mmCIF file of C-alpha atoms in Angstrom:
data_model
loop_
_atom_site.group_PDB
_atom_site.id
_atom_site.type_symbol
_atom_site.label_atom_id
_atom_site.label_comp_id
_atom_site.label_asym_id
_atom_site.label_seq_id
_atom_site.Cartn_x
_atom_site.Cartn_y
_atom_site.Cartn_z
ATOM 1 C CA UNK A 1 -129.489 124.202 92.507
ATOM 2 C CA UNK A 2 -125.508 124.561 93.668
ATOM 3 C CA UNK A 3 -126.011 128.585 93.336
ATOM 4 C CA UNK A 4 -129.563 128.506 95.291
ATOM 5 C CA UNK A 5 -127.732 126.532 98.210
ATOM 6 C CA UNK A 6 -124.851 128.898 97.784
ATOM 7 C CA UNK A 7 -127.855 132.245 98.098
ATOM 8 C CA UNK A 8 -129.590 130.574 101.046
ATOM 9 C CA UNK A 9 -126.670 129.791 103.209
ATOM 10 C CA UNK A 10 -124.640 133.321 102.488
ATOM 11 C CA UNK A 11 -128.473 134.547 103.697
ATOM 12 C CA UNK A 12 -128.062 132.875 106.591
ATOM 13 C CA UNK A 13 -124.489 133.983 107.180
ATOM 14 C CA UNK A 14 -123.376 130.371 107.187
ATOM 15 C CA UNK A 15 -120.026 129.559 106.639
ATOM 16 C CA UNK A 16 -119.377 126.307 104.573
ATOM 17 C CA UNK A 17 -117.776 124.834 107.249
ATOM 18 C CA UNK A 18 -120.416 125.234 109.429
ATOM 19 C CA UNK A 19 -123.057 123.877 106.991
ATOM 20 C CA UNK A 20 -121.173 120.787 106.565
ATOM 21 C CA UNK A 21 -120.985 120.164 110.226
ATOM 22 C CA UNK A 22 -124.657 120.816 110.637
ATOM 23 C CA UNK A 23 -125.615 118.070 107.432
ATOM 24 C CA UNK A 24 -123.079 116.129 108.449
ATOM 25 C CA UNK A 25 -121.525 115.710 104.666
ATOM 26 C CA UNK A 26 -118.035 116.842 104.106
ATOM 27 C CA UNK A 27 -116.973 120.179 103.265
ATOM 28 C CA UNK A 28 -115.768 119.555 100.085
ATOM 29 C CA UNK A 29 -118.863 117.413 99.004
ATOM 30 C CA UNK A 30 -120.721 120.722 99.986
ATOM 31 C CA UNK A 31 -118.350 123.185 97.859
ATOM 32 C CA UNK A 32 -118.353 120.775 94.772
ATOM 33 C CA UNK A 33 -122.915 120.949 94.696
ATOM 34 C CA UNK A 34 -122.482 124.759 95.363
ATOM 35 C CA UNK A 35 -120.050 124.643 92.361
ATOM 36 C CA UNK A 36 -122.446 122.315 90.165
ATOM 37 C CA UNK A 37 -119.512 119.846 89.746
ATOM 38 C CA UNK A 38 -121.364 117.088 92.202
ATOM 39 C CA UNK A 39 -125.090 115.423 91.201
ATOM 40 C CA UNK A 40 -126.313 114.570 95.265
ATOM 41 C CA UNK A 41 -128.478 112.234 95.977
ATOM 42 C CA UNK A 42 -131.719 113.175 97.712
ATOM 43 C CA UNK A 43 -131.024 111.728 100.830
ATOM 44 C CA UNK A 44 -127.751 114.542 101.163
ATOM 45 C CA UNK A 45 -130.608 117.095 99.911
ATOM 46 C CA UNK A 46 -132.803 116.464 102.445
ATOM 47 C CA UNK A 47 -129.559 116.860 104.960
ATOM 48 C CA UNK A 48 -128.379 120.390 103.458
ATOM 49 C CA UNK A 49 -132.235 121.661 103.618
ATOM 50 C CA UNK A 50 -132.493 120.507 107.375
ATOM 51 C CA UNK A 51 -129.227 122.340 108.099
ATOM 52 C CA UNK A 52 -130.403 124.941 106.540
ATOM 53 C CA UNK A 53 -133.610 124.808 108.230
ATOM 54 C CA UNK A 54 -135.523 124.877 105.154
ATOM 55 C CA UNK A 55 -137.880 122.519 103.050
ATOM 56 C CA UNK A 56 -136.239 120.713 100.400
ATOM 57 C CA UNK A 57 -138.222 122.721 97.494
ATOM 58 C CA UNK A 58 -136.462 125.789 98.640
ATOM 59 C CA UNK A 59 -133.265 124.436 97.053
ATOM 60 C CA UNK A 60 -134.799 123.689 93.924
ATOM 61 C CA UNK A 61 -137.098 127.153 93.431
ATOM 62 C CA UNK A 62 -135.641 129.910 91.533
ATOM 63 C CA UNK A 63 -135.501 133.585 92.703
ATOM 64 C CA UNK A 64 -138.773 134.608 91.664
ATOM 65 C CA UNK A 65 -140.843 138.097 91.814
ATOM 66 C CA UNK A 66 -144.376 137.724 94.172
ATOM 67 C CA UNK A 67 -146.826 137.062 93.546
ATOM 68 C CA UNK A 68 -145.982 133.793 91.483
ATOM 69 C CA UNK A 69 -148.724 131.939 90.145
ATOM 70 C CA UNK A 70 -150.239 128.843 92.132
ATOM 71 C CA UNK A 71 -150.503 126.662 89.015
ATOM 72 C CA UNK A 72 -147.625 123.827 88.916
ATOM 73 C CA UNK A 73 -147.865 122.881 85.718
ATOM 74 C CA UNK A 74 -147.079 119.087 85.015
ATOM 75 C CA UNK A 75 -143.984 120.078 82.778
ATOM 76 C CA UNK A 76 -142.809 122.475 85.294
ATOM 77 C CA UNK A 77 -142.843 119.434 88.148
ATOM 78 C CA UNK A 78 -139.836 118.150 89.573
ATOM 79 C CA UNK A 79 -138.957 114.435 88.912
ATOM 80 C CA UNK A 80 -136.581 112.482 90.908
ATOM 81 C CA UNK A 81 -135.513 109.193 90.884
ATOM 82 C CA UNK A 82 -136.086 107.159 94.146
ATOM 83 C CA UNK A 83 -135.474 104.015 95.982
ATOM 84 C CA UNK A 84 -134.673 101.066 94.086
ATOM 85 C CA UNK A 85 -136.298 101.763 90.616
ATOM 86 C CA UNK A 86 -138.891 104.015 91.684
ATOM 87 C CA UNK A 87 -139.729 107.792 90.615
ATOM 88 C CA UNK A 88 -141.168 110.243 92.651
ATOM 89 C CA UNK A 89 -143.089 113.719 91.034
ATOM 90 C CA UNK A 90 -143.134 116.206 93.605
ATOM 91 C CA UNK A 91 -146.816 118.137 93.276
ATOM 92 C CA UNK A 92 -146.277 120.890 95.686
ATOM 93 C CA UNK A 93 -143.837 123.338 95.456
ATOM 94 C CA UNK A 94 -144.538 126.120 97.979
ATOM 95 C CA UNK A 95 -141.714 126.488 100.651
ATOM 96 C CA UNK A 96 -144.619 127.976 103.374
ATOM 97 C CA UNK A 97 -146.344 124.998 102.393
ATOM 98 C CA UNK A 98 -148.068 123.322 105.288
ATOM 99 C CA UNK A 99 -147.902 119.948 103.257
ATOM 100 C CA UNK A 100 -145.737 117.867 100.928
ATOM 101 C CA UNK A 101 -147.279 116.150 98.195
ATOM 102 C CA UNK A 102 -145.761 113.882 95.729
ATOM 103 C CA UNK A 103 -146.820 110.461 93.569
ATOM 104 C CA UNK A 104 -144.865 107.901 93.203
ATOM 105 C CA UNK A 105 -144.575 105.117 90.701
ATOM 106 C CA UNK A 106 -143.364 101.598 91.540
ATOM 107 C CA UNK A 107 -142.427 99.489 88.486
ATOM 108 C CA UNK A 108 -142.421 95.453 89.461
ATOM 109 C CA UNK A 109 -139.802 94.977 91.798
ATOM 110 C CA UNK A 110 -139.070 98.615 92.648
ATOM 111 C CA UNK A 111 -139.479 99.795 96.512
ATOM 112 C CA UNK A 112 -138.579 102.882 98.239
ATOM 113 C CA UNK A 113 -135.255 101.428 99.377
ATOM 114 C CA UNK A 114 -133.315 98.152 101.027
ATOM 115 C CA UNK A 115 -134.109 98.989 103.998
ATOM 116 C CA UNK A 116 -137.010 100.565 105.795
ATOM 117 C CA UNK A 117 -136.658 104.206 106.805
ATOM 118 C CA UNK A 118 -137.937 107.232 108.907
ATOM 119 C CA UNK A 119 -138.467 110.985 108.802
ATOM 120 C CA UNK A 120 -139.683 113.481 111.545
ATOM 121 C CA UNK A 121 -142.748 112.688 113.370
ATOM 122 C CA UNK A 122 -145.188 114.325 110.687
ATOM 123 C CA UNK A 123 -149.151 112.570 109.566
ATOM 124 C CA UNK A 124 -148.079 110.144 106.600
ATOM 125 C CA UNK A 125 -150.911 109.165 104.123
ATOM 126 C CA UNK A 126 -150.386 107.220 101.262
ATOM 127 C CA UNK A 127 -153.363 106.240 98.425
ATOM 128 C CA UNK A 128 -152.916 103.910 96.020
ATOM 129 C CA UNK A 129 -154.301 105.379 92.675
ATOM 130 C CA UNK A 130 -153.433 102.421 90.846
ATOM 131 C CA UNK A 131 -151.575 99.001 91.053
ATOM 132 C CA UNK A 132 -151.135 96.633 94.156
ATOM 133 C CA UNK A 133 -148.306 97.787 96.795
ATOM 134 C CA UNK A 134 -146.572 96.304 100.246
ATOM 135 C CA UNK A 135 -146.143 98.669 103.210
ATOM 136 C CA UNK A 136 -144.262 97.526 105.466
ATOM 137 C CA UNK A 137 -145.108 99.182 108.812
ATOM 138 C CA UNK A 138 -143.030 98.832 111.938
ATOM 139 C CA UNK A 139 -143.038 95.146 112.859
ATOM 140 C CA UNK A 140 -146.672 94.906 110.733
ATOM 141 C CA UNK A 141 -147.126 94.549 106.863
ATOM 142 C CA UNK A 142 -150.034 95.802 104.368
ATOM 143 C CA UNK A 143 -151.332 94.408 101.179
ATOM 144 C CA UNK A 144 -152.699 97.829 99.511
ATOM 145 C CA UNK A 145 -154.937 97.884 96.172
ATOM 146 C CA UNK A 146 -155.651 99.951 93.801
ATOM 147 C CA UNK A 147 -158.232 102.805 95.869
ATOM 148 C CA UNK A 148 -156.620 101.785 99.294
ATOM 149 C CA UNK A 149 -155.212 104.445 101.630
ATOM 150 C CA UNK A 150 -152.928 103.684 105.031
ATOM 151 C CA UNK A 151 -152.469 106.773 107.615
ATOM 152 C CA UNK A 152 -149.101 106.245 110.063
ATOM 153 C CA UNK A 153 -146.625 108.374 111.830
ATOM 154 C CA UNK A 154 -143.570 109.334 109.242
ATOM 155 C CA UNK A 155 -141.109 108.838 112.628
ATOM 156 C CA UNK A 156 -142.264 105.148 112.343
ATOM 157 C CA UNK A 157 -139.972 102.301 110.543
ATOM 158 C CA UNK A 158 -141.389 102.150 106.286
ATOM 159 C CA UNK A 159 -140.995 100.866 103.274
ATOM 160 C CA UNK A 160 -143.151 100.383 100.188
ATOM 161 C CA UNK A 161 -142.520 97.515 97.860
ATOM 162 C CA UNK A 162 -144.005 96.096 94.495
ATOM 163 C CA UNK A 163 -143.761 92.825 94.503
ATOM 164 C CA UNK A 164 -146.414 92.720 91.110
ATOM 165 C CA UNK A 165 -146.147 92.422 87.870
ATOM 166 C CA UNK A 166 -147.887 96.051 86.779
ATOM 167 C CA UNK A 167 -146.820 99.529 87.952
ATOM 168 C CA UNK A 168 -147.677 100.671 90.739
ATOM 169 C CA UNK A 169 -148.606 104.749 91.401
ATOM 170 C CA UNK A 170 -149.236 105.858 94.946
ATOM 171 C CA UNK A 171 -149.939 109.704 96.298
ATOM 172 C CA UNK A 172 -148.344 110.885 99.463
ATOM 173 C CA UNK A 173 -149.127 113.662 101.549
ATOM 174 C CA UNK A 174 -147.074 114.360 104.674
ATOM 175 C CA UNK A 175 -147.699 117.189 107.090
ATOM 176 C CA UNK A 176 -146.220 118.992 108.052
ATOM 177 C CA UNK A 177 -143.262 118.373 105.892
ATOM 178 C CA UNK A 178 -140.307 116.426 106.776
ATOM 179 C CA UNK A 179 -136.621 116.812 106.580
ATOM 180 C CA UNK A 180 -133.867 114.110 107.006
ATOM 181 C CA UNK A 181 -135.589 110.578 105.845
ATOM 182 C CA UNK A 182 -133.182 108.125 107.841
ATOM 183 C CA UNK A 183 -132.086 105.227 106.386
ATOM 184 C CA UNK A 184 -133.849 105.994 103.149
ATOM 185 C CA UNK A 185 -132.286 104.821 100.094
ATOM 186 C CA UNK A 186 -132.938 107.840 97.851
ATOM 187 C CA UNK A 187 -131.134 107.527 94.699
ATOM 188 C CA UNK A 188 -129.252 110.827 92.504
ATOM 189 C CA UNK A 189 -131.624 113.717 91.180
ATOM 190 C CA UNK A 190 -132.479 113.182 87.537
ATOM 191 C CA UNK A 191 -134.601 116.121 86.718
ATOM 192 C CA UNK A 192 -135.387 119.354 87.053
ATOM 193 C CA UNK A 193 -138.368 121.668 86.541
ATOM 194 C CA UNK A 194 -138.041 122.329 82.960
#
């Protein structure tokens, strides 16, 4: 990931210095991911790809030959952890993509942070494929079951909670994709594509 950061910004003709002022991480933070010595969290991902004006995939996909094949294979899907004791499986991969697409699964007492967060101004669409989940929504909250979907603006105040005793697994779709979640509480990437 440090190397494909490295690639895209020399493509770009963008000093280090100049990347770090744009994400608004330090230099050396920066120099240490290029140099795989530093495990960021996704929250500083999401920074780097917005200075780098692309979408967060991008950092993760290898240089590949086109055509590449549209099948994302569940073993070849990238798994991150998320929140407080969630994890998050990113579905799409495709950095033309007009759409991000990734399920999440709440254990009891997981959420997608401390705090409530917001990202961009994109559609937001969560479905709950299974479990019970709290969304809370701006100044309004949401009791979603198992088959219940919520539409809201990502630029909007969230956060998702599982306050049950059973996992919970939601799909979201966001489009277009969004850089920068604020006040997210993303925690350290622990996987990649295998």
């Amino acid at each position: 990931m440090g190397e494909r950061i490295r690639s895209i910004r020399s493509a770009l003709r963008m000093t280090l210095r100049e990347l770090a002022g744009r994400s608004e991480l330090s230099e050396s933070f920066i120099s240490q991911i290029e140099r795989g010595r530093s495990a960021p969290s996704v929250a500083s991902l999401y920074r780097i790809a917005n200075a780098l004006g692309v979408p967060l995939a991008d950092l993760f996909a290898a240089e590949e030959p086109e055509p590449r094949d549209p099948v994302l294979h569940e073993s070849d899907r990238l798994h991150l952890t998320w929140g407080k004791g969630a994890r998050k499986t990113l579905i799409t991969r495709r950095a033309d993509s007009d759409v991000d697409v990734f399920v999440a699964v709440f254990p009891p007492g997981s959420s997608t942070g401390d705090e409530a967060y917001q990202h961009g101004d994109s559609s937001e669409v969560i479905l709950v494929m299974s479990g019970t989940v709290e969304l809370k929504l701006g100044d309004s909250s949401h009791t979603l079951v198992t088959g219940d979907s919520i539409e809201y603006r990502s630029s909007v105040l969230h956060k998702v909670t599982n306050s049950s005793s059973l996992d919970a697994e939601v799909l979201w779709v966001v489009s277009p994709p969004t850089r920068g979640a604020v006040g997210s509480d993303d925690a350290p990437l622990t996987g990649l594509p295998t």
